[in-house]
């Protein structure tokens, strides 16, 4: 434990002092470096809220508490600091469950503060009463329940410490009457875990495997982002001449301009990455839990190298060998482990040295083949998509091919951009077109996969990094779930740019009805007014795009408004109904019906 890392800016009261529990709570937040919180005010924590401002804490009010949870998640992921969310006991808290689940699977150090019904009425079925611990049990790394007001500072500090050390959300549950009273306590200083490289033996074994590898491949996972390990990953990759692939939805774990970068694995990922992966005899999964969804066959390729030796490095020992069979598991920090492996290879002759130039050529060739394919892949070619493209020609209006739109957006991306994506068909296809130069730049709903994620998350990212351009992608369905938070962006001067793919359908799910249910569409159509118009009436800017040549200029204009004028803008892009490959082909089966009345539904 490193006890010296005190946030420097603000002074925290020293020594044992008389204070109220509200003061103990707020001072502990200050000690933990909290400057921003997201939520909606409520009587349950008003006594503490009253002193947020003099403590140097801004509470950013949102439209819906789910938005606050996502904002805290985005804030944490963009900054590496805690994201904090708070709400009214009962409904304000239950509104956060989805967002905390998403933060859990993103390994975000989010602290959710959950004021609870008072102790004297708990269990009597009073107003806004709920058991708030079970709701979050599955999605938190630690749940602190303040069981006595005298322990307010202790529990608060522990929730903040554990969110960092356990890499995930923690819950601080506070009976609302425990904010009041008189206590004597000392404000604990933050304890931050110093992480190491892992066990000596496993590092030695891994280094030996790498030394004898003929075609090593590195998977750069979320751990590389969280541990700030890009330079160490680069050094290891360059020493080995190994291609580096991003794990699913961690496209920012390695710079896309690097010659060894090959793009993401997983759903709608890079064929170059997968083809190179298939050739590996040794794989180094650096900071990755090797989540099951991220390594499913794609583009008709079952690319996972079944005979390769797998070295997995994860800071959480429980992830080692959980999903994929591994040869060596290293419980360590991605940065420290990469450095330790590099040191062990120093001065050594590697089996792969002789083929370094040849492998570099193979990598280059696979990458350019994939780029060429992507550029020529202007629209989807399956029968449903072709029908939809044909249909669009006969409808009024101009409708664009999503893939072409995504390519144009990619070309128009500003430097140092942060992008969030939502869950949906076009957002998933976007995976191939989102490339980054630095970590903490790409934000997706990860394994929880909830629609309505992208906008609020990006507002949180922007609040943490006002100097960076912020872009949220969303389909029209997911957008409508979350667009209320445009009000938050406008009201509180946290400008972002949203790109809404208006294809008039819940496309991702409809794709399953195309593939498995003989195009029997149930509840899949979306008829909506102009989202640019809605944005304007919420006080933001709105641009409608229905010509491909306008896509890039529209994004650039919106970014200029964001960065120069502090304006939020919604870029609404009118798209055809064509659909890319589905999400869960693996998890669906052709329908079977036994009852006579449903016999046609196969
Ligand atoms: C909260 C939530 N509800 C439902 C789903 C199931 N779901 C996954 S994708 C999707 C459709 C998304 O539609 P849209 O946002 O319009 O994007 P498109 O697929 O059309 O590009 C739905 C309903 C989900 N993932 N999350
Ligand atoms: Mg849609």
XYZ file of C-alpha atoms and ligand atoms in Angstrom:
629
model
C 0.000 0.000 0.000
C 1.230 3.450 -0.898
C -0.022 5.917 1.691
C 1.695 8.944 0.191
C -0.556 9.576 -2.792
C -2.672 12.396 -1.417
C -4.647 14.522 -3.840
C -2.769 17.786 -3.526
C -5.347 20.426 -4.436
C -7.589 20.602 -1.391
C -6.861 20.450 2.283
C -8.581 17.810 4.354
C -9.101 18.237 8.075
C -6.279 16.635 10.013
C -6.367 14.479 13.119
C -9.232 13.376 15.324
C -12.014 15.965 15.218
C -15.582 16.490 16.305
C -17.849 16.638 13.246
C -21.197 15.503 11.926
C -21.410 12.307 9.859
C -22.305 14.492 6.850
C -19.046 16.358 7.364
C -17.137 13.094 7.765
C -18.654 11.823 4.504
C -17.870 14.988 2.550
C -14.349 15.358 3.966
C -13.613 11.756 3.002
C -14.754 12.517 -0.549
C -12.354 15.461 -0.549
C -9.556 13.258 0.782
C -10.239 10.840 -2.077
C -9.906 13.621 -4.629
C -13.569 13.829 -5.623
C -14.394 17.005 -7.556
C -17.451 15.910 -9.528
C -20.459 13.737 -8.838
C -23.443 12.851 -10.990
C -26.998 12.319 -9.794
C -30.310 13.833 -8.897
C -30.794 15.624 -5.602
C -32.952 14.201 -2.881
C -33.939 14.766 0.720
C -32.109 11.601 1.727
C -28.679 13.221 1.458
C -29.511 16.894 1.522
C -27.598 17.550 4.725
C -24.366 16.379 3.069
C -25.227 17.973 -0.284
C -25.505 21.334 1.437
C -21.726 21.395 1.952
C -20.614 19.909 -1.397
C -19.887 23.344 -2.910
C -17.731 24.692 -0.069
C -15.864 21.372 -0.132
C -15.062 21.899 -3.826
C -17.434 19.228 -5.105
C -19.763 19.823 -8.043
C -22.937 17.712 -8.202
C -23.972 17.565 -11.856
C -27.742 17.051 -12.042
C -28.907 14.696 -14.770
C -32.207 13.832 -16.443
C -32.390 10.210 -15.240
C -30.170 8.424 -12.722
C -29.200 5.754 -15.261
C -27.559 8.624 -17.119
C -25.714 9.603 -13.938
C -24.370 6.063 -13.567
C -23.118 6.021 -17.143
C -21.610 9.475 -16.716
C -19.728 8.303 -13.630
C -18.531 5.303 -15.662
C -17.362 7.492 -18.559
C -15.744 9.940 -16.163
C -13.822 7.129 -14.480
C -12.742 5.482 -17.705
C -11.637 8.728 -19.343
C -9.698 9.970 -16.311
C -8.611 6.904 -14.373
C -10.100 8.590 -11.275
C -13.231 7.605 -9.395
C -16.597 8.250 -10.971
C -19.217 9.010 -8.329
C -22.993 8.739 -8.561
C -25.608 9.543 -5.929
C -29.408 9.564 -5.812
C -32.536 9.533 -3.734
C -33.198 6.392 -1.673
C -35.454 3.858 -3.397
C -36.267 4.879 -7.001
C -33.286 7.167 -7.497
C -31.074 4.245 -6.608
C -32.906 1.484 -8.468
C -32.703 3.682 -11.594
C -28.924 3.197 -11.500
C -28.774 -0.593 -11.630
C -28.226 -0.947 -15.399
C -25.468 1.647 -15.448
C -23.621 0.072 -12.523
C -23.818 -3.304 -14.244
C -22.234 -1.759 -17.340
C -19.524 -0.128 -15.191
C -18.850 -3.480 -13.551
C -18.076 -5.144 -16.869
C -15.956 -2.156 -17.889
C -13.900 -2.514 -14.670
C -14.651 1.111 -13.836
C -13.788 2.501 -10.408
C -17.280 3.906 -9.857
C -18.596 4.544 -6.353
C -22.362 4.555 -6.077
C -23.535 6.318 -2.949
C -26.949 4.972 -1.975
C -28.726 6.785 0.820
C -31.339 4.439 2.298
C -34.569 4.639 4.262
C -33.957 5.617 7.886
C -33.146 2.891 10.386
C -36.217 3.602 12.525
C -38.660 2.848 9.694
C -36.757 0.218 7.687
C -38.897 -2.888 7.290
C -42.214 -1.114 7.894
C -42.955 -0.520 4.223
C -42.482 3.201 4.342
C -41.911 5.718 1.587
C -39.135 4.914 -0.951
C -38.043 1.953 1.086
C -35.990 -0.744 -0.590
C -33.285 -3.209 0.258
C -30.576 -1.538 -1.717
C -27.725 -3.952 -1.192
C -29.167 -6.998 -3.033
C -29.869 -4.857 -6.127
C -26.185 -4.233 -6.645
C -24.724 -7.390 -5.129
C -23.893 -8.875 -8.498
C -22.436 -5.718 -9.987
C -20.179 -4.413 -7.276
C -16.772 -5.443 -5.993
C -17.558 -4.297 -2.472
C -20.628 -3.065 -0.618
C -20.085 -0.887 2.418
C -23.103 -0.453 4.673
C -22.697 2.281 7.250
C -24.052 0.418 10.258
C -23.257 3.178 12.723
C -22.845 6.911 12.049
C -19.508 6.854 13.848
C -18.145 4.679 11.039
C -19.157 7.027 8.179
C -15.623 8.083 7.209
C -14.240 4.574 7.554
C -16.818 3.000 5.219
C -16.676 5.876 2.766
C -12.907 5.617 2.474
C -13.043 1.853 2.107
C -15.504 2.081 -0.782
C -13.179 4.474 -2.593
C -10.063 2.423 -1.877
C -11.694 -0.823 -2.949
C -13.107 0.605 -6.205
C -9.496 1.256 -7.226
C -7.872 -1.868 -5.851
C -10.621 -4.204 -7.090
C -11.067 -2.330 -10.382
C -14.823 -2.014 -10.330
C -17.855 -0.366 -8.812
C -18.412 -0.278 -5.076
C -21.527 0.732 -3.168
C -21.714 2.942 -0.123
C -25.100 2.406 1.527
C -26.052 4.998 4.140
C -29.264 4.968 6.194
C -30.493 8.536 5.787
C -30.734 9.272 9.509
C -27.033 8.468 9.866
C -26.027 11.725 8.155
C -27.071 13.555 11.331
C -25.531 13.665 14.792
C -22.196 14.327 16.411
C -19.186 12.048 16.030
C -15.488 12.134 16.674
C -13.271 10.673 13.986
C -10.241 11.054 11.786
C -10.558 11.260 7.998
C -8.680 8.285 6.512
C -6.163 9.016 3.771
C -6.521 7.101 0.500
C -4.731 3.784 0.227
C -3.665 2.903 -3.296
C -2.422 -0.546 -4.143
C 0.999 -0.785 -5.717
C 0.731 -3.580 -8.234
C 3.518 -5.853 -9.265
C 4.519 -7.825 -12.338
C 3.448 -11.243 -11.055
C 5.202 -14.351 -9.809
C 8.864 -14.877 -10.748
C 8.311 -18.452 -11.849
C 5.390 -17.687 -14.141
C 7.270 -14.742 -15.661
C 10.302 -16.986 -16.288
C 8.101 -19.634 -17.898
C 6.396 -17.065 -20.079
C 9.722 -15.572 -21.163
C 10.972 -19.039 -22.109
C 7.843 -19.615 -24.188
C 8.301 -16.276 -25.908
C 11.947 -17.002 -26.623
C 11.049 -20.195 -28.445
C 7.954 -18.802 -30.197
C 8.032 -18.691 -33.985
C 4.917 -16.585 -34.504
C 4.018 -14.742 -31.308
C 0.918 -12.539 -31.256
C -0.020 -10.013 -28.565
C -3.590 -9.309 -27.521
C -3.669 -5.857 -25.931
C -6.614 -5.829 -23.531
C -8.340 -3.351 -21.284
C -5.611 -3.907 -18.711
C -3.178 -2.119 -21.029
C -5.476 0.906 -21.004
C -6.053 0.845 -17.249
C -2.398 0.279 -16.363
C -1.186 2.885 -18.847
C 0.950 0.161 -20.396
C 0.983 1.103 -24.088
C 4.697 1.972 -24.152
C 5.612 -1.304 -22.437
C 3.360 -3.247 -24.806
C 4.980 -1.478 -27.745
C 8.484 -2.340 -26.527
C 7.577 -5.997 -26.118
C 5.850 -6.124 -29.515
C 8.791 -4.466 -31.263
C 11.299 -6.796 -29.616
C 9.281 -9.813 -30.781
C 8.151 -8.330 -34.098
C 4.738 -9.530 -32.955
C 1.459 -8.298 -34.402
C -0.698 -6.585 -31.764
C -4.448 -7.071 -31.866
C -6.915 -5.212 -29.650
C -9.232 -7.288 -27.511
C -12.929 -6.775 -28.208
C -14.023 -3.152 -27.695
C -10.575 -2.087 -26.511
C -9.594 -0.476 -29.806
C -7.654 2.153 -27.856
C -5.234 -0.335 -26.279
C -2.586 0.134 -28.990
C -1.896 3.049 -31.362
C -3.497 2.420 -34.744
C -0.661 4.162 -36.577
C 1.893 1.631 -35.314
C 3.085 -0.836 -37.995
C 2.420 -3.778 -35.663
C -1.180 -2.735 -34.888
C -3.656 -5.047 -36.594
C -7.056 -3.966 -35.245
C -9.638 -5.531 -32.980
C -10.645 -9.138 -32.517
C -14.265 -10.066 -32.070
C -17.617 -9.018 -33.461
C -17.197 -6.930 -36.611
C -13.469 -6.772 -35.942
C -10.436 -6.821 -38.218
C -9.897 -9.741 -40.578
C -6.175 -8.944 -40.546
C -6.113 -9.377 -36.770
C -7.987 -12.661 -36.959
C -5.934 -14.115 -39.794
C -2.695 -13.335 -37.970
C -4.101 -14.656 -34.728
C -4.890 -17.952 -36.439
C -1.166 -18.370 -37.253
C 0.077 -17.819 -33.701
C 2.057 -20.489 -31.889
C 2.299 -18.329 -28.744
C -0.270 -15.733 -27.707
C 0.332 -13.128 -25.006
C -2.978 -11.850 -23.666
C -1.765 -8.704 -21.935
C -4.358 -7.384 -19.502
C -7.274 -9.383 -20.830
C -9.810 -11.701 -19.274
C -10.354 -13.196 -22.757
C -14.099 -12.696 -22.428
C -16.156 -15.314 -24.261
C -18.018 -12.922 -26.573
C -14.797 -11.300 -27.736
C -13.286 -14.417 -29.219
C -16.267 -15.920 -31.050
C -15.743 -16.878 -34.699
C -16.222 -13.906 -37.023
C -16.431 -13.326 -40.764
C -16.829 -17.096 -41.072
C -13.433 -17.623 -39.417
C -12.834 -19.704 -36.323
C -9.523 -17.989 -35.783
C -8.664 -18.880 -32.170
C -5.369 -20.837 -32.408
C -6.281 -24.051 -30.630
C -2.743 -25.428 -30.536
C -1.010 -22.230 -29.519
C 0.450 -21.719 -26.076
C -1.466 -18.980 -24.293
C 0.190 -16.662 -21.784
C -2.490 -14.729 -19.945
C -1.700 -11.695 -17.810
C -4.492 -10.265 -15.698
C -4.476 -8.234 -12.509
C -7.399 -10.334 -11.237
C -6.253 -13.885 -10.530
C -9.813 -15.185 -10.922
C -9.714 -14.394 -14.645
C -6.693 -16.589 -15.338
C -7.724 -19.588 -17.415
C -11.411 -18.925 -16.702
C -12.582 -18.808 -20.312
C -9.708 -20.050 -22.452
C -7.285 -22.824 -21.691
C -3.931 -21.242 -20.902
C -0.342 -22.442 -20.608
C 0.889 -19.778 -18.194
C -1.190 -17.445 -16.055
C 0.407 -14.351 -14.603
C -1.425 -12.463 -11.927
C 0.062 -9.049 -12.487
C -0.253 -5.521 -13.679
C -0.081 -5.218 -17.478
C 2.572 -2.503 -17.354
C 4.814 -4.160 -14.801
C 4.434 -7.609 -16.385
C 5.227 -6.373 -19.898
C 8.292 -4.635 -18.515
C 9.389 -7.768 -16.632
C 8.973 -9.940 -19.720
C 10.895 -7.454 -21.834
C 13.730 -7.462 -19.306
C 13.849 -11.256 -19.391
C 14.221 -11.245 -23.177
C 17.013 -8.696 -23.169
C 20.219 -9.939 -24.765
C 18.595 -13.247 -25.614
C 18.369 -14.727 -29.050
C 14.775 -15.492 -29.921
C 13.528 -18.216 -32.251
C 11.490 -15.555 -34.018
C 14.426 -13.215 -34.706
C 15.288 -14.891 -37.985
C 11.804 -14.295 -39.422
C 11.201 -10.769 -38.147
C 11.374 -9.102 -41.562
C 9.306 -11.793 -43.194
C 6.625 -11.557 -40.503
C 6.569 -7.774 -40.831
C 5.775 -8.286 -44.490
C 2.981 -10.731 -43.696
C 1.514 -8.260 -41.210
C 1.690 -5.422 -43.725
C 0.089 -7.544 -46.431
C -2.800 -8.676 -44.220
C -3.423 -5.135 -43.097
C -3.544 -3.687 -46.584
C -5.760 -6.523 -47.802
C -8.236 -5.736 -45.011
C -8.117 -1.989 -45.664
C -8.799 -2.604 -49.331
C -11.681 -4.911 -48.501
C -13.152 -2.366 -46.079
C -12.911 0.421 -48.642
C -14.624 -1.702 -51.281
C -17.273 -2.970 -48.833
C -19.569 -0.042 -49.454
C -22.812 -1.832 -48.603
C -24.097 -5.132 -47.250
C -24.723 -7.827 -49.864
C -27.092 -10.305 -48.214
C -30.553 -10.691 -49.811
C -32.411 -8.704 -47.114
C -29.979 -5.802 -47.342
C -30.162 -5.787 -51.134
C -33.964 -5.687 -50.882
C -33.785 -2.797 -48.446
C -31.361 -0.885 -50.662
C -33.721 -1.399 -53.589
C -36.716 -0.340 -51.477
C -34.911 2.821 -50.386
C -34.561 3.859 -54.016
C -38.332 3.947 -54.352
C -38.996 5.779 -51.112
C -38.875 9.515 -50.765
C -35.664 10.898 -49.283
C -32.042 9.934 -49.660
C -30.690 7.036 -47.607
C -27.027 6.269 -47.110
C -25.159 2.981 -46.786
C -24.022 2.667 -43.138
C -20.574 1.315 -44.032
C -19.848 4.234 -46.318
C -21.003 6.610 -43.610
C -18.722 4.934 -41.054
C -15.725 5.192 -43.376
C -16.397 8.911 -43.970
C -16.758 9.514 -40.221
C -13.478 7.700 -39.641
C -11.710 9.958 -42.128
C -13.149 13.079 -40.489
C -12.252 12.137 -36.889
C -10.439 14.887 -35.006
C -7.116 14.245 -33.288
C -7.224 12.963 -29.713
C -10.908 12.107 -30.032
C -12.952 10.151 -27.495
C -15.703 8.024 -29.051
C -18.444 6.054 -27.364
C -20.578 3.542 -29.202
C -23.979 2.139 -28.301
C -25.441 -1.300 -28.834
C -26.961 -1.817 -32.258
C -26.193 -3.078 -35.715
C -24.568 0.020 -37.193
C -22.710 0.744 -33.948
C -21.279 -2.758 -34.016
C -20.243 -2.490 -37.641
C -18.449 0.702 -36.558
C -15.932 -1.474 -34.697
C -13.890 -1.918 -37.880
C -13.686 1.819 -38.476
C -12.755 3.114 -35.026
C -9.037 3.568 -34.545
C -7.222 5.452 -31.825
C -3.776 6.731 -30.995
C -3.963 6.752 -27.224
C -5.691 4.890 -24.400
C -8.825 6.149 -22.642
C -10.361 7.057 -25.988
C -12.932 4.351 -26.762
C -15.977 3.633 -24.632
C -18.465 0.882 -25.382
C -21.015 -0.897 -23.161
C -18.722 -3.934 -22.991
C -20.195 -7.205 -21.814
C -23.416 -5.851 -20.345
C -24.412 -4.660 -23.803
C -27.104 -2.197 -22.892
C -28.726 0.159 -25.377
C -28.796 3.773 -24.223
C -25.182 3.820 -23.087
C -23.253 6.018 -25.485
C -24.535 9.561 -24.921
C -24.521 9.703 -21.113
C -21.162 7.915 -20.978
C -19.643 10.441 -23.355
C -21.022 13.328 -21.284
C -19.142 11.833 -18.322
C -15.967 11.424 -20.411
C -16.200 15.017 -21.541
C -16.726 16.274 -17.982
C -13.437 14.560 -17.102
C -11.550 15.764 -20.189
C -13.011 19.041 -21.402
C -10.008 19.613 -23.682
C -10.741 16.536 -25.804
C -13.304 16.228 -28.624
C -16.152 13.965 -27.538
C -18.340 11.937 -29.903
C -21.177 9.504 -29.118
C -22.535 7.094 -31.755
C -26.039 5.670 -31.365
C -28.731 3.982 -33.445
C -32.152 5.621 -33.508
C -33.587 3.109 -31.022
C -30.815 3.378 -28.460
C -30.717 7.118 -28.993
C -34.338 7.594 -27.998
C -33.655 5.716 -24.760
C -30.947 8.152 -23.771
C -31.372 11.417 -25.681
C -32.924 13.182 -22.713
C -29.401 13.638 -21.408
C -28.809 16.188 -24.187
C -30.474 18.468 -21.638
C -27.681 17.689 -19.183
C -25.027 18.536 -21.788
C -26.771 21.804 -22.635
C -27.724 22.845 -19.105
C -24.312 22.254 -17.626
C -22.040 23.260 -20.515
C -20.581 19.828 -21.140
C -20.667 19.973 -24.939
C -20.585 16.737 -26.919
C -21.265 15.664 -30.489
C -23.724 12.851 -31.098
C -24.023 10.905 -34.336
C -27.419 9.236 -34.684
C -27.857 6.560 -37.323
C -31.493 6.946 -38.322
C -32.466 3.687 -40.027
C -36.073 3.560 -38.769
C -35.719 0.230 -36.980
C -34.334 -1.710 -34.045
C -31.951 -3.087 -36.602
C -29.721 -5.401 -34.581
C -32.661 -7.446 -33.324
C -34.466 -7.313 -36.653
C -31.436 -8.969 -38.177
C -32.248 -12.062 -36.106
C -35.775 -12.062 -37.533
C -34.225 -11.957 -40.991
C -31.842 -14.826 -40.296
C -33.986 -17.051 -38.074
C -37.646 -16.034 -38.339
C -38.215 -15.768 -42.057
C -38.519 -11.963 -41.929
C -41.489 -12.094 -39.572
C -40.937 -8.692 -38.045
C -42.401 -8.084 -34.608
C -41.964 -4.751 -32.880
C -38.958 -3.825 -34.973
C -40.030 -0.674 -36.793
C -39.313 2.802 -35.495
C -41.128 5.763 -36.859
C -39.591 8.905 -35.407
C -39.582 12.628 -35.947
C -36.321 14.362 -36.770
C -33.749 13.796 -34.051
C -31.896 16.908 -35.175
C -35.139 18.817 -34.639
C -35.632 17.321 -31.181
C -32.047 18.295 -30.337
C -32.716 21.858 -31.415
C -35.763 22.104 -29.242
C -33.643 20.894 -26.316
C -31.271 23.794 -26.916
C -28.605 21.922 -28.866
C -27.651 22.179 -32.521
C -28.888 19.656 -35.084
C -27.685 18.708 -38.555
C -29.444 16.261 -40.877
C -27.200 14.433 -43.337
C -28.562 12.567 -46.339
C -25.718 12.892 -48.840
C -22.514 10.916 -48.413
C -20.326 13.897 -49.299
C -21.832 15.802 -46.367
C -20.934 13.234 -43.679
C -17.328 14.336 -43.058
C -18.045 18.088 -43.253
C -21.024 17.699 -40.873
C -18.891 15.924 -38.276
C -16.163 18.539 -38.612
C -18.673 21.356 -38.210
C -20.164 19.739 -35.128
C -16.710 19.252 -33.602
C -15.809 22.873 -34.325
C -19.003 23.940 -32.535
C -18.111 21.702 -29.589
C -14.520 22.834 -29.227
C -14.786 26.519 -30.223
C -18.274 27.501 -29.124
C -19.030 24.963 -26.410
C -22.084 23.709 -28.284
C -23.657 20.276 -28.253
C -24.733 19.051 -31.671
C -26.675 16.050 -32.933
C -25.694 14.864 -36.407
C -28.595 12.785 -37.684
C -27.616 10.517 -40.556
C -30.343 9.006 -42.679
C -29.413 5.382 -43.391
C -30.933 2.548 -45.404
C -32.361 -0.417 -43.524
C -29.560 -2.740 -44.628
C -27.998 -4.755 -41.816
C -24.559 -6.186 -41.133
C -23.780 -9.562 -39.585
C -25.776 -10.286 -36.420
C -24.621 -10.200 -32.814
C -25.666 -13.567 -31.531
C -25.786 -16.056 -34.348
C -24.105 -18.309 -31.785
C -27.004 -18.062 -29.349
C -30.056 -18.488 -31.601
C -31.584 -21.564 -33.233
C -34.124 -22.054 -35.980
C -37.635 -22.081 -34.491
C -39.400 -25.377 -33.725
C -43.220 -25.431 -33.200
C -45.228 -28.409 -31.946
C -48.639 -26.809 -31.642
C -50.807 -26.873 -34.758
C -51.835 -23.228 -34.465
C -48.191 -22.104 -34.730
C -47.067 -24.569 -37.391
C -46.396 -21.850 -39.975
C -44.062 -20.014 -37.612
C -40.910 -21.884 -38.498
C -31.479 -1.856 -22.695
C -31.544 -2.788 -23.839
N -32.733 -3.148 -24.357
C -32.790 -3.983 -25.409
C -31.658 -4.500 -25.970
C -31.742 -5.465 -27.154
N -31.206 -4.786 -28.347
C -29.943 -4.962 -28.741
S -29.586 -4.129 -30.133
C -31.131 -3.536 -30.240
C -31.536 -2.677 -31.407
C -30.830 -1.369 -31.471
O -31.464 -0.527 -32.423
P -30.870 0.862 -32.838
O -30.357 1.569 -31.668
O -31.859 1.568 -33.672
O -29.581 0.482 -33.724
P -29.556 -0.361 -35.102
O -29.450 -1.785 -34.716
O -30.804 -0.056 -35.847
O -28.329 0.115 -35.805
C -31.927 -3.988 -29.173
C -33.340 -3.642 -28.973
C -30.439 -4.113 -25.379
N -29.267 -4.556 -25.830
N -30.417 -3.237 -24.344
Mg -31.958 1.717 -35.717
